[in-house]
CSV table of C-alpha atoms in Angstrom, one decimal:
chain,number,residue,atom,x,y,z
A,13,MET,CA,-10.9,13.2,-15.8
A,14,ASN,CA,-11.8,11.5,-19.1
A,15,LYS,CA,-13.8,8.4,-19.5
A,16,PRO,CA,-13.8,5.9,-16.7
A,17,ALA,CA,-10.9,3.4,-16.5
A,18,ARG,CA,-12.3,0.1,-17.7
A,19,PHE,CA,-10.7,-2.8,-15.9
A,20,GLY,CA,-11.1,-6.6,-15.7
A,21,LEU,CA,-10.8,-8.4,-12.4
A,22,ILE,CA,-8.9,-11.7,-12.0
A,23,GLY,CA,-10.1,-13.5,-8.8
A,24,LEU,CA,-13.1,-12.8,-6.6
A,25,GLY,CA,-11.9,-13.0,-3.1
A,26,TRP,CA,-12.0,-10.4,-0.3
A,27,ARG,CA,-9.6,-8.0,-1.9
A,28,GLY,CA,-11.2,-8.4,-5.4
A,29,GLU,CA,-14.6,-7.5,-4.1
A,30,MET,CA,-13.2,-4.3,-2.6
A,31,TYR,CA,-12.2,-3.2,-6.1
A,32,LEU,CA,-15.8,-3.9,-7.3
A,33,ARG,CA,-17.3,-1.9,-4.4
A,34,LEU,CA,-15.0,1.0,-5.3
A,35,ALA,CA,-16.2,0.9,-8.9
A,36,ARG,CA,-19.8,0.8,-7.7
A,37,GLN,CA,-19.3,3.8,-5.6
A,38,LEU,CA,-17.2,5.7,-8.2
A,39,PRO,CA,-18.8,4.9,-11.6
A,40,GLN,CA,-17.5,8.2,-13.0
A,41,TRP,CA,-14.0,6.9,-12.4
A,42,PHE,CA,-14.0,3.2,-12.8
A,43,GLU,CA,-16.0,0.6,-14.9
A,44,PRO,CA,-15.5,-3.2,-14.3
A,45,ALA,CA,-15.8,-5.2,-17.5
A,46,GLY,CA,-16.0,-8.7,-16.0
A,47,ILE,CA,-14.3,-11.3,-13.8
A,48,ALA,CA,-11.9,-14.1,-14.8
A,49,VAL,CA,-11.9,-17.2,-12.5
A,50,ARG,CA,-10.6,-20.7,-12.9
A,51,ASP,CA,-13.9,-22.3,-12.0
A,52,PRO,CA,-16.8,-20.2,-13.4
A,53,ASP,CA,-19.5,-22.5,-12.0
A,54,LYS,CA,-18.2,-21.8,-8.5
A,55,TYR,CA,-18.5,-18.1,-8.8
A,56,ARG,CA,-21.5,-17.7,-11.1
A,57,ALA,CA,-23.9,-16.6,-8.3
A,58,ALA,CA,-21.4,-14.1,-6.9
A,59,ALA,CA,-20.8,-12.6,-10.3
A,60,ALA,CA,-24.5,-12.3,-10.9
A,61,GLU,CA,-24.8,-10.3,-7.7
A,62,TRP,CA,-22.3,-7.8,-9.2
A,63,GLY,CA,-24.0,-7.9,-12.6
A,64,LEU,CA,-20.8,-8.9,-14.3
A,65,PRO,CA,-19.9,-11.6,-16.9
A,66,LEU,CA,-17.5,-14.4,-16.1
A,67,PHE,CA,-14.5,-15.2,-18.3
A,68,ARG,CA,-12.6,-18.5,-18.3
A,69,THR,CA,-9.2,-16.9,-19.1
A,70,PRO,CA,-7.6,-13.5,-18.4
A,71,ARG,CA,-6.7,-13.3,-22.1
A,72,GLU,CA,-10.4,-13.3,-23.0
A,73,LEU,CA,-11.2,-10.7,-20.4
A,74,ALA,CA,-8.3,-8.5,-21.5
A,75,ARG,CA,-10.0,-8.0,-24.9
A,76,GLU,CA,-12.9,-6.2,-23.1
A,77,CYS,CA,-11.0,-3.7,-21.0
A,78,ASP,CA,-8.1,-1.3,-20.6
A,79,PHE,CA,-6.1,-3.4,-18.1
A,80,LEU,CA,-6.5,-6.3,-15.7
A,81,VAL,CA,-6.4,-6.2,-11.9
A,82,ALA,CA,-4.8,-9.4,-10.5
A,83,ALA,CA,-6.3,-10.1,-7.1
A,84,VAL,CA,-5.3,-13.7,-6.7
A,85,SER,CA,-3.5,-15.7,-4.0
A,86,LYS,CA,0.1,-14.9,-3.2
A,87,SER,CA,1.2,-18.3,-4.4
A,88,SER,CA,-0.5,-17.9,-7.8
A,89,ALA,CA,0.8,-14.4,-8.5
A,90,PRO,CA,4.2,-15.1,-10.0
A,91,ASP,CA,3.1,-17.5,-12.7
A,92,LEU,CA,0.0,-15.4,-13.5
A,93,LEU,CA,2.0,-12.2,-14.0
A,94,ALA,CA,4.6,-14.1,-16.2
A,95,GLN,CA,1.8,-15.4,-18.4
A,96,LEU,CA,0.1,-11.9,-18.7
A,97,ALA,CA,3.5,-10.3,-19.5
A,98,ALA,CA,4.2,-12.8,-22.2
A,99,SER,CA,0.9,-11.9,-23.8
A,100,GLY,CA,1.6,-8.2,-23.5
A,101,ILE,CA,-1.4,-7.7,-21.3
A,102,PRO,CA,-1.2,-4.7,-18.9
A,103,VAL,CA,-2.0,-5.5,-15.3
A,104,LEU,CA,-2.3,-3.9,-11.9
A,105,ALA,CA,-1.0,-6.6,-9.5
A,106,GLU,CA,-1.9,-6.9,-5.8
A,107,THR,CA,0.9,-7.1,-3.3
A,108,PRO,CA,3.1,-8.9,-3.0
A,109,PRO,CA,4.2,-10.0,-6.5
A,110,ALA,CA,6.1,-13.0,-4.9
A,111,THR,CA,6.4,-14.6,-1.4
A,112,ASP,CA,9.8,-16.3,-1.4
A,113,GLU,CA,13.3,-16.1,-2.9
A,114,ALA,CA,12.4,-18.4,-5.9
A,115,GLY,CA,9.4,-16.2,-6.7
A,116,LEU,CA,11.6,-13.1,-6.3
A,117,ARG,CA,14.1,-14.4,-8.8
A,118,GLN,CA,11.4,-15.3,-11.2
A,119,MET,CA,9.8,-11.8,-11.0
A,120,ALA,CA,13.2,-10.0,-11.2
A,121,ALA,CA,13.9,-11.7,-14.5
A,122,LEU,CA,10.4,-10.6,-15.6
A,123,ALA,CA,11.0,-7.0,-14.4
A,124,ALA,CA,14.2,-6.8,-16.5
A,125,LEU,CA,12.0,-7.1,-19.6
A,126,HIS,CA,10.0,-4.0,-18.6
A,127,PRO,CA,6.5,-5.5,-18.7
A,128,ARG,CA,3.4,-3.4,-18.4
A,129,ILE,CA,2.9,-4.2,-14.8
A,130,GLN,CA,2.3,-1.8,-11.9
A,131,VAL,CA,1.7,-3.0,-8.3
A,132,ALA,CA,-1.1,-1.7,-6.1
A,133,GLU,CA,1.1,-0.9,-3.0
A,134,GLN,CA,-1.6,1.2,-1.3
A,135,TYR,CA,0.3,2.3,1.9
A,136,PRO,CA,2.2,5.3,0.5
A,137,LEU,CA,-1.1,6.3,-1.1
A,138,GLN,CA,-3.1,6.4,2.1
A,139,PRO,CA,-4.0,10.1,2.9
A,140,HIS,CA,-1.9,10.6,6.1
A,141,HIS,CA,1.2,8.8,4.6
A,142,ALA,CA,0.8,10.8,1.4
A,143,ALA,CA,0.6,14.0,3.5
A,144,ARG,CA,3.9,13.1,5.2
A,145,THR,CA,5.5,12.4,1.9
A,146,ALA,CA,4.4,15.8,0.7
A,147,LEU,CA,5.9,17.5,3.8
A,148,ILE,CA,9.2,15.8,3.1
A,149,ALA,CA,9.1,16.7,-0.6
A,150,SER,CA,8.5,20.4,0.4
A,151,GLY,CA,11.7,20.5,2.4
A,152,THR,CA,9.8,21.4,5.6
A,153,VAL,CA,11.9,19.1,7.8
A,154,GLY,CA,15.1,19.3,5.8
A,155,GLU,CA,17.1,16.2,4.8
A,156,VAL,CA,15.5,13.0,6.2
A,157,ARG,CA,18.0,10.4,7.3
A,158,HIS,CA,16.1,8.4,9.9
A,159,VAL,CA,12.5,7.1,10.2
A,160,GLN,CA,10.7,4.8,12.5
A,161,VAL,CA,7.6,3.1,11.0
A,162,SER,CA,5.0,1.1,12.8
A,163,ALA,CA,2.2,1.1,10.3
A,164,GLY,CA,2.2,-2.0,8.1
A,165,HIS,CA,3.6,-5.5,8.0
A,166,GLY,CA,6.6,-6.6,5.9
A,167,TYR,CA,6.8,-5.0,2.4
A,168,HIS,CA,4.2,-2.4,3.3
A,169,GLY,CA,6.3,-1.0,6.1
A,170,ILE,CA,9.4,-1.2,3.9
A,171,ALA,CA,7.7,0.7,1.1
A,172,LEU,CA,7.1,3.6,3.5
A,173,ILE,CA,10.6,3.5,4.9
A,174,ARG,CA,12.3,3.5,1.4
A,175,ARG,CA,10.0,6.3,0.1
A,176,TRP,CA,10.5,8.6,3.1
A,177,LEU,CA,14.3,8.0,3.2
A,178,GLY,CA,14.6,8.3,-0.6
A,179,VAL,CA,16.7,5.2,-0.9
A,180,ALA,CA,16.8,3.0,-4.0
A,181,ASP,CA,18.1,-0.6,-4.3
A,182,GLU,CA,21.3,-0.1,-2.2
A,183,ARG,CA,22.9,-2.4,0.3
A,184,CYS,CA,21.1,-2.7,3.6
A,185,ARG,CA,22.3,-4.2,6.9
A,186,ILE,CA,19.4,-5.7,9.0
A,187,VAL,CA,19.2,-6.8,12.6
A,188,ALA,CA,15.8,-8.1,13.6
A,189,GLN,CA,13.9,-10.1,16.3
A,190,ARG,CA,10.4,-11.4,16.9
A,191,PHE,CA,8.7,-11.2,20.3
A,192,GLU,CA,5.6,-12.7,21.7
A,193,HIS,CA,3.3,-10.6,23.9
A,194,PRO,CA,-0.2,-11.0,25.4
A,195,VAL,CA,-3.1,-9.0,24.0
A,196,LEU,CA,-6.8,-9.1,24.4
A,197,GLU,CA,-8.5,-11.0,21.6
A,198,VAL,CA,-8.3,-9.1,18.4
A,199,PRO,CA,-11.6,-8.4,16.4
A,200,VAL,CA,-10.2,-9.5,13.0
A,201,ARG,CA,-12.4,-8.4,10.2
A,202,GLY,CA,-15.3,-7.7,12.6
A,203,ARG,CA,-15.4,-11.1,14.3
A,204,SER,CA,-17.0,-11.2,17.8
A,205,VAL,CA,-14.5,-11.3,20.6
A,206,THR,CA,-14.5,-11.9,24.4
A,207,ASP,CA,-12.0,-10.8,27.0
A,208,LYS,CA,-9.8,-13.8,26.3
A,209,VAL,CA,-6.1,-13.0,26.2
A,210,GLU,CA,-4.2,-14.3,23.1
A,211,THR,CA,-0.6,-14.1,21.8
A,212,GLU,CA,0.6,-11.5,19.3
A,213,LEU,CA,3.8,-11.5,17.4
A,214,GLN,CA,5.8,-8.3,17.2
A,215,ASP,CA,8.6,-7.9,14.7
A,216,ILE,CA,11.3,-5.2,15.3
A,217,ALA,CA,14.1,-4.5,12.9
A,218,LEU,CA,16.9,-2.0,12.6
A,219,LEU,CA,17.9,-1.2,9.0
A,220,SER,CA,21.2,0.5,8.1
A,221,PHE,CA,21.5,1.6,4.5
A,222,GLU,CA,24.8,2.0,2.6
A,223,GLY,CA,24.2,5.7,2.2
A,224,GLY,CA,24.0,6.3,5.9
A,225,GLN,CA,20.2,6.4,6.3
A,226,SER,CA,18.6,4.3,9.0
A,227,ALA,CA,15.2,3.0,10.0
A,228,VAL,CA,13.4,1.1,12.7
A,229,PHE,CA,10.6,-1.2,11.6
A,230,ASP,CA,8.2,-2.2,14.3
A,231,PHE,CA,4.9,-4.0,13.7
A,232,THR,CA,2.3,-6.5,15.1
A,233,ARG,CA,-0.7,-7.5,13.0
A,234,SER,CA,-3.0,-6.7,15.9
A,235,GLN,CA,-2.5,-3.0,14.8
A,236,TYR,CA,-4.7,-3.7,11.8
A,237,PHE,CA,-7.8,-4.5,13.8
A,238,SER,CA,-7.4,-3.8,17.5
A,239,PRO,CA,-8.1,-0.3,19.0
A,240,LEU,CA,-5.6,-1.3,21.7
A,241,ARG,CA,-2.7,-1.2,19.2
A,242,GLN,CA,-2.0,2.1,17.4
A,243,ASN,CA,0.2,3.0,14.5
A,244,ARG,CA,3.3,5.2,15.1
A,245,ILE,CA,5.4,7.2,12.8
A,246,LEU,CA,8.6,9.2,13.4
A,247,ILE,CA,10.4,11.0,10.5
A,248,ARG,CA,13.5,12.9,11.5
A,249,GLY,CA,15.0,15.5,9.2
A,250,SER,CA,17.9,18.0,9.6
A,251,HIS,CA,15.5,20.9,10.1
A,252,GLY,CA,12.6,19.2,12.0
A,253,GLU,CA,10.6,16.1,12.5
A,254,ILE,CA,7.2,14.5,11.9
A,255,ARG,CA,5.8,12.5,14.8
A,256,ASP,CA,2.5,10.9,13.7
A,257,ASN,CA,0.5,14.0,12.8
A,258,GLU,CA,2.6,16.5,14.7
A,259,VAL,CA,5.3,18.5,12.9
A,260,THR,CA,8.1,20.6,14.4
A,261,ARG,CA,10.3,22.6,12.0
A,262,SER,CA,13.0,25.2,12.2
A,263,LEU,CA,12.3,28.8,11.2
A,264,GLY,CA,15.9,29.8,11.4
A,265,GLY,CA,17.7,31.9,13.9
A,266,GLY,CA,16.9,29.5,16.7
A,267,ALA,CA,13.2,29.8,16.2
A,268,PHE,CA,10.9,26.9,15.5
A,269,GLU,CA,7.2,26.2,15.1
A,270,ALA,CA,4.8,23.3,15.7
A,271,LEU,CA,2.2,22.3,13.2
A,272,THR,CA,-0.5,19.6,13.1
A,273,ILE,CA,-1.6,17.6,10.1
A,274,ARG,CA,-5.3,18.3,10.2
A,275,ARG,CA,-8.0,16.2,8.7
A,276,ILE,CA,-10.7,18.3,6.9
A,277,GLN,CA,-13.7,15.9,6.9
A,278,ASP,CA,-17.4,16.3,6.2
A,279,GLY,CA,-20.2,14.4,7.9
A,280,MET,CA,-19.1,15.2,11.5
A,281,GLU,CA,-20.4,17.4,14.3
A,282,GLY,CA,-24.0,17.5,12.9
A,283,SER,CA,-23.0,18.0,9.3
A,284,LEU,CA,-25.5,16.5,6.9
A,285,ALA,CA,-22.8,16.1,4.2
A,286,PRO,CA,-21.5,12.6,3.4
A,287,ALA,CA,-18.8,11.2,5.7
A,288,SER,CA,-16.0,12.0,3.3
A,289,LEU,CA,-12.5,13.3,3.6
A,290,ARG,CA,-11.9,16.6,1.8
A,291,GLU,CA,-8.2,17.2,2.4
A,292,LEU,CA,-5.2,17.2,4.8
A,293,ARG,CA,-3.3,20.3,5.7
A,294,ALA,CA,-0.7,21.6,8.1
A,295,GLY,CA,-0.9,25.3,8.8
A,296,GLY,CA,-1.1,26.9,5.4
A,297,LYS,CA,0.2,23.9,3.6
A,298,HIS,CA,-2.2,21.8,1.6
A,299,LEU,CA,-0.8,18.3,1.7
A,300,TYR,CA,-3.5,16.0,0.3
A,301,LYS,CA,-6.6,16.5,-1.7
A,302,ASN,CA,-9.2,13.8,-2.0
A,303,LEU,CA,-9.9,13.4,-5.7
A,304,PHE,CA,-12.9,11.1,-4.9
A,305,TYR,CA,-14.8,13.5,-2.6
A,306,PRO,CA,-17.7,13.2,-1.7
A,307,ALA,CA,-17.8,9.4,-1.8
A,308,PRO,CA,-17.8,8.0,1.8
A,309,LEU,CA,-14.5,6.0,1.6
A,310,SER,CA,-12.1,4.8,4.2
A,311,ASP,CA,-8.4,5.7,3.9
A,312,GLU,CA,-7.7,2.2,2.7
A,313,GLU,CA,-10.3,2.5,0.0
A,314,LEU,CA,-9.0,6.0,-1.0
A,315,ALA,CA,-5.6,4.5,-1.5
A,316,MET,CA,-6.9,1.6,-3.6
A,317,ALA,CA,-9.0,4.0,-5.7
A,318,GLU,CA,-5.8,6.1,-6.2
A,319,ALA,CA,-3.9,3.0,-7.4
A,320,LEU,CA,-6.7,2.3,-9.9
A,321,ARG,CA,-6.7,5.9,-11.0
A,322,ALA,CA,-3.0,5.9,-11.4
A,323,MET,CA,-3.1,2.7,-13.4
A,324,GLY,CA,-5.6,4.3,-15.8
A,325,GLU,CA,-3.2,7.3,-16.2
A,326,TYR,CA,-0.3,4.8,-16.7
A,327,MET,CA,-2.2,3.3,-19.6
A,328,GLN,CA,-2.7,6.8,-21.2
A,329,THR,CA,0.7,8.3,-20.5
A,330,GLY,CA,3.1,5.5,-19.6
A,331,LYS,CA,3.8,7.3,-16.3
A,332,SER,CA,4.8,4.6,-13.7
A,333,PHE,CA,3.6,5.0,-10.1
A,334,TYR,CA,4.9,1.8,-8.5
A,335,SER,CA,6.7,-0.5,-10.9
A,336,LEU,CA,7.3,-4.2,-10.5
A,337,LYS,CA,11.0,-3.5,-9.9
A,338,GLU,CA,10.1,-1.1,-7.1
A,339,ALA,CA,7.8,-3.7,-5.5
A,340,LEU,CA,10.6,-6.3,-5.7
A,341,ASP,CA,13.1,-3.9,-4.1
A,342,ASP,CA,10.6,-3.6,-1.1
A,343,LEU,CA,10.0,-7.4,-1.1
A,344,ARG,CA,13.7,-8.2,-1.1
A,345,LEU,CA,14.2,-6.1,2.0
A,346,SER,CA,11.1,-7.7,3.6
A,347,LEU,CA,12.4,-11.2,2.9
A,348,ALA,CA,15.8,-10.2,4.3
A,349,MET,CA,14.1,-9.0,7.4
A,350,ASP,CA,12.3,-12.3,7.8
A,351,SER,CA,15.6,-14.1,7.3
A,352,ALA,CA,17.3,-12.0,10.0
A,353,ILE,CA,14.4,-12.9,12.4
A,354,ALA,CA,14.6,-16.6,11.6
A,355,SER,CA,18.4,-16.9,11.8
A,356,GLY,CA,19.0,-14.5,14.7
A,357,SER,CA,22.0,-13.1,12.6
A,358,THR,CA,22.7,-9.9,10.8
A,359,VAL,CA,21.6,-10.1,7.2
A,360,VAL,CA,23.0,-7.9,4.4
A,361,SER,CA,20.6,-7.4,1.5
A,362,MET,CA,22.2,-6.4,-1.8
């Protein structure tokens, strides 16, 4: 690692403050230069708590850092990214880069110009998802042609599906439906709950890709906060499969073995070390190493830190890790899935 990646933050909402907390916990990796907001007077006290200067425009802030992190509202993102690209300012954009077909077209035209924009799609960077990706890349389960993903809404789930199937921007046929189910009140972001029953929405979609790969998308937002709703992953390959953290693979000659993706974590069972993930492994395979050990970070925070780190590397080497075009490919499928739900008809995404 060289000097810390110096970034400027646009916006100071919930997600923006997560980036600042990461920088505070990982000063050897990241250094915030300041915050750009539309109304500096409104955020002056908050910025003072972080010890950071406020800037009236992103362009002014960009002079003080290596790149900007755009953590603004979804509706503001397309115009902001277009303005930054026109000025040649490198930016790490929060997801999604657009929210509708008009924004998608606007961003597609921008992506064709190859701007210095990367998107902070954190789901493939989360430790267990990254470990599954490593298993697929190693050939452990052979050729993967079918996945079932219940781990993130919309474009997040699609990002995992496309990565694990290895599909690009090919045609996809989508059949989808939304269901309503009862669930005990969900403790969203730590709110107090009672035993009241509320309604959750569950989206289920079948995706059939032109190359013959297929996927099932299944998600309800209760999974983000309720212990009553767990994530589920199934990755089926020609020589084995991954079911959540359980792996079955062929050894040849009719023999097979079962492996478990194990979490090697400090701060448990009486350990006085920080509660920090060291690595993930399955049998003798090292699948994921935490570069930010021993900082006590959640898996979500580790993924966000990796996106920041990768952006710093992108600035030095030009190595893309999740381009605007890739993000738009995922968003296009996500919007097509929404259209299939709304219309009740089969939708073909080009």
